[in-house]
Amino acid sequence: MPKIPVQLTARTIKSSIRAFKAGTKKREILTDGKSHLSLVLERRSNGDTYAYWRFRVQKSKSWPHPELLLTLKGLGPDDLALARERRDEFDAMIAQGKNPKEELERAEKRAQAEQEEARKAAFTFRDAAEKWLEECVKDEKWRSNGQGERKARSLLRLHILPVIEREPIQSLSWREVEAVMRNNNLLRDHPDLAKKARTLIDEVCGWAVRANYRPDVIPPAVMQGPLKQATKSLRDNQPEREHRGSLAPNEVPAFVAELRRIKCTSARALEFLIYTASRPGPLCYDKNDKRVNGARWEQFDLENRIWHVPADNMKAGTSFDCFLSSAAVDLLRSLPRDESIPWVFPSDKKNGERPLTTAALTQCIDKMSKRRVVVGLEPWLDKEQTRKLGKPVKVNPHGFRASFRSWCTTDEHRNDLRFTSEAAEISLSHIVGDAYGGAYNRPNPKDMRWQIAEYWGIFCLTGKWPDEVDVERAHAKGE
């Protein structure tokens, strides 16, 4: 007579487990009455006993499908009541024509999706910004801009994170960007800094899109639509912007004449910077830059009058050939040279181990202004900005690039007709673009660049304009 299955109890389960451990069987199944639920006991290779609940339905008229076998995860021998609850749930599904296995898979997918949504919701702008910075460092985003990382971290720390660091990156919108723009009147008082902040926010959001933390929608910091409307009052009430102090072109010759009377390395470096209209960075060492940049003798071809500036020293990250005027070449040839020192303008400290700092150029101008005040002359100031802003604006080494650009396109003595804007921009190592991002505009006016360099050098030394100089002297390479 077949054995009639009986319902399991906590007592029978414990006694069965003890007997199983004492015996030699490798596997035993304890069925809970006539139901589909059973407790499976197995002996592992190391002799330990493993017990788990199983739900089994064999193919029949009520279940016209392949055998269904489910393990009730997370339940042990002591969870009889919970196992029966799960069994009843599965039986109810079968009665409704559902497949418990498929229903479990759907439930698991829903749970995973909910966990993923919760994970995304908990991922803040600060979290995304940190990951973005890590990626930028890894990909050497700032390889050619030693101050890039420092400036990005400073912008985050001072202007962005104090406002939106806890905001979920998933739902960051123009409203949070507006809050950044309004914080301490950033957009009104510092529009350039505000633009950089918006660019950085969008770059962080772009990383979040790629990392699947944020939907691929229009970046929140783009100045359009609601953000543009919400910040209109800030943009309409912006004060006069202060630029780096520069001299008017007709003031440059007097400044250079005074500068040439000063006998020191910083004065020669500043003089060379004026002749070449270059940035201080490629010429000198910036203490805020992780790299030790600076002009090296090996970069100069004095015979062909070219300064080959390497990509690592350039703001745009691409190498640049700076054409040298006769004035620039004569200055270089007059400099003392020590074969053991690679720098063209070495620092007086530590025996020239490092190049002159960019701060030394600014200090040179400040000292010149102080000397002028002592003898009753006006200091070197940007007169136009001083008038507009109502406060003194000192001349800055970088400002001589503006002086050069103004000289190139002034209508005085017809410079605006003599030189093209493209040649002037390339002389400043600016990237010349057009309505199509520069795809079709690729000028390379070398001859005109040679003329600009030579004419500018002559103007700095003598104050004579191109129409007052022998054309043959300033033709081609100034020969």
PDB file of N, CA, C and O in Angstrom, residues 243-247 382 385 393-400:
ATOM      1  N   HIS A 243      38.209  94.384 -19.014  1.00  0.00           N
ATOM      2  CA  HIS A 243      39.107  93.504 -19.753  1.00  0.00           C
ATOM      3  C   HIS A 243      40.536  93.721 -19.258  1.00  0.00           C
ATOM      4  O   HIS A 243      40.810  94.634 -18.477  1.00  0.00           O
ATOM      5  N   ARG A 244      41.422  92.871 -19.715  1.00  0.00           N
ATOM      6  CA  ARG A 244      42.831  93.076 -19.367  1.00  0.00           C
ATOM      7  C   ARG A 244      43.287  94.427 -19.903  1.00  0.00           C
ATOM      8  O   ARG A 244      43.059  94.750 -21.061  1.00  0.00           O
ATOM      9  N   GLY A 245      43.954  95.173 -19.039  1.00  0.00           N
ATOM     10  CA  GLY A 245      44.364  96.515 -19.410  1.00  0.00           C
ATOM     11  C   GLY A 245      45.327  96.522 -20.584  1.00  0.00           C
ATOM     12  O   GLY A 245      46.275  95.730 -20.643  1.00  0.00           O
ATOM     13  N   SER A 246      45.098  97.405 -21.538  1.00  0.00           N
ATOM     14  CA  SER A 246      45.959  97.507 -22.724  1.00  0.00           C
ATOM     15  C   SER A 246      46.207  98.975 -23.045  1.00  0.00           C
ATOM     16  O   SER A 246      45.517  99.872 -22.544  1.00  0.00           O
ATOM     17  N   LEU A 247      47.195  99.202 -23.889  1.00  0.00           N
ATOM     18  CA  LEU A 247      47.502 100.553 -24.361  1.00  0.00           C
ATOM     19  C   LEU A 247      46.909 100.761 -25.742  1.00  0.00           C
ATOM     20  O   LEU A 247      46.779  99.815 -26.527  1.00  0.00           O
ATOM     21  N   ASP A 382      45.204 101.705 -18.751  1.00  0.00           N
ATOM     22  CA  ASP A 382      44.302 101.585 -19.893  1.00  0.00           C
ATOM     23  C   ASP A 382      43.335 102.768 -19.795  1.00  0.00           C
ATOM     24  O   ASP A 382      42.381 102.749 -19.015  1.00  0.00           O
ATOM     25  N   GLN A 385      39.423 102.108 -20.585  1.00  0.00           N
ATOM     26  CA  GLN A 385      38.687 101.401 -19.536  1.00  0.00           C
ATOM     27  C   GLN A 385      38.646 102.194 -18.236  1.00  0.00           C
ATOM     28  O   GLN A 385      37.651 102.144 -17.505  1.00  0.00           O
ATOM     29  N   VAL A 393      42.661 101.187 -14.331  1.00  0.00           N
ATOM     30  CA  VAL A 393      42.845  99.836 -14.865  1.00  0.00           C
ATOM     31  C   VAL A 393      44.286  99.735 -15.354  1.00  0.00           C
ATOM     32  O   VAL A 393      44.674 100.384 -16.331  1.00  0.00           O
ATOM     33  N   LYS A 394      45.082  98.946 -14.647  1.00  0.00           N
ATOM     34  CA  LYS A 394      46.502  98.824 -14.976  1.00  0.00           C
ATOM     35  C   LYS A 394      46.710  98.094 -16.297  1.00  0.00           C
ATOM     36  O   LYS A 394      45.919  97.219 -16.666  1.00  0.00           O
ATOM     37  N   VAL A 395      47.790  98.440 -16.975  1.00  0.00           N
ATOM     38  CA  VAL A 395      48.170  97.737 -18.198  1.00  0.00           C
ATOM     39  C   VAL A 395      48.664  96.342 -17.823  1.00  0.00           C
ATOM     40  O   VAL A 395      49.418  96.166 -16.860  1.00  0.00           O
ATOM     41  N   ASN A 396      48.214  95.349 -18.568  1.00  0.00           N
ATOM     42  CA  ASN A 396      48.551  93.944 -18.313  1.00  0.00           C
ATOM     43  C   ASN A 396      49.392  93.406 -19.469  1.00  0.00           C
ATOM     44  O   ASN A 396      49.172  93.787 -20.627  1.00  0.00           O
ATOM     45  N   PRO A 397      50.354  92.512 -19.213  1.00  0.00           N
ATOM     46  CA  PRO A 397      51.161  91.964 -20.323  1.00  0.00           C
ATOM     47  C   PRO A 397      50.307  91.364 -21.431  1.00  0.00           C
ATOM     48  O   PRO A 397      50.607  91.547 -22.614  1.00  0.00           O
ATOM     49  N   HIS A 398      49.239  90.675 -21.057  1.00  0.00           N
ATOM     50  CA  HIS A 398      48.359  90.074 -22.065  1.00  0.00           C
ATOM     51  C   HIS A 398      47.663  91.136 -22.901  1.00  0.00           C
ATOM     52  O   HIS A 398      47.266  90.892 -24.043  1.00  0.00           O
ATOM     53  N   GLY A 399      47.519  92.337 -22.328  1.00  0.00           N
ATOM     54  CA  GLY A 399      46.806  93.404 -23.026  1.00  0.00           C
ATOM     55  C   GLY A 399      47.497  93.895 -24.281  1.00  0.00           C
ATOM     56  O   GLY A 399      46.862  94.525 -25.143  1.00  0.00           O
ATOM     57  N   PHE A 400      48.801  93.621 -24.411  1.00  0.00           N
ATOM     58  CA  PHE A 400      49.501  94.066 -25.621  1.00  0.00           C
ATOM     59  C   PHE A 400      49.023  93.296 -26.855  1.00  0.00           C
ATOM     60  O   PHE A 400      49.236  93.759 -27.983  1.00  0.00           O
TER      61      PHE A 400
END
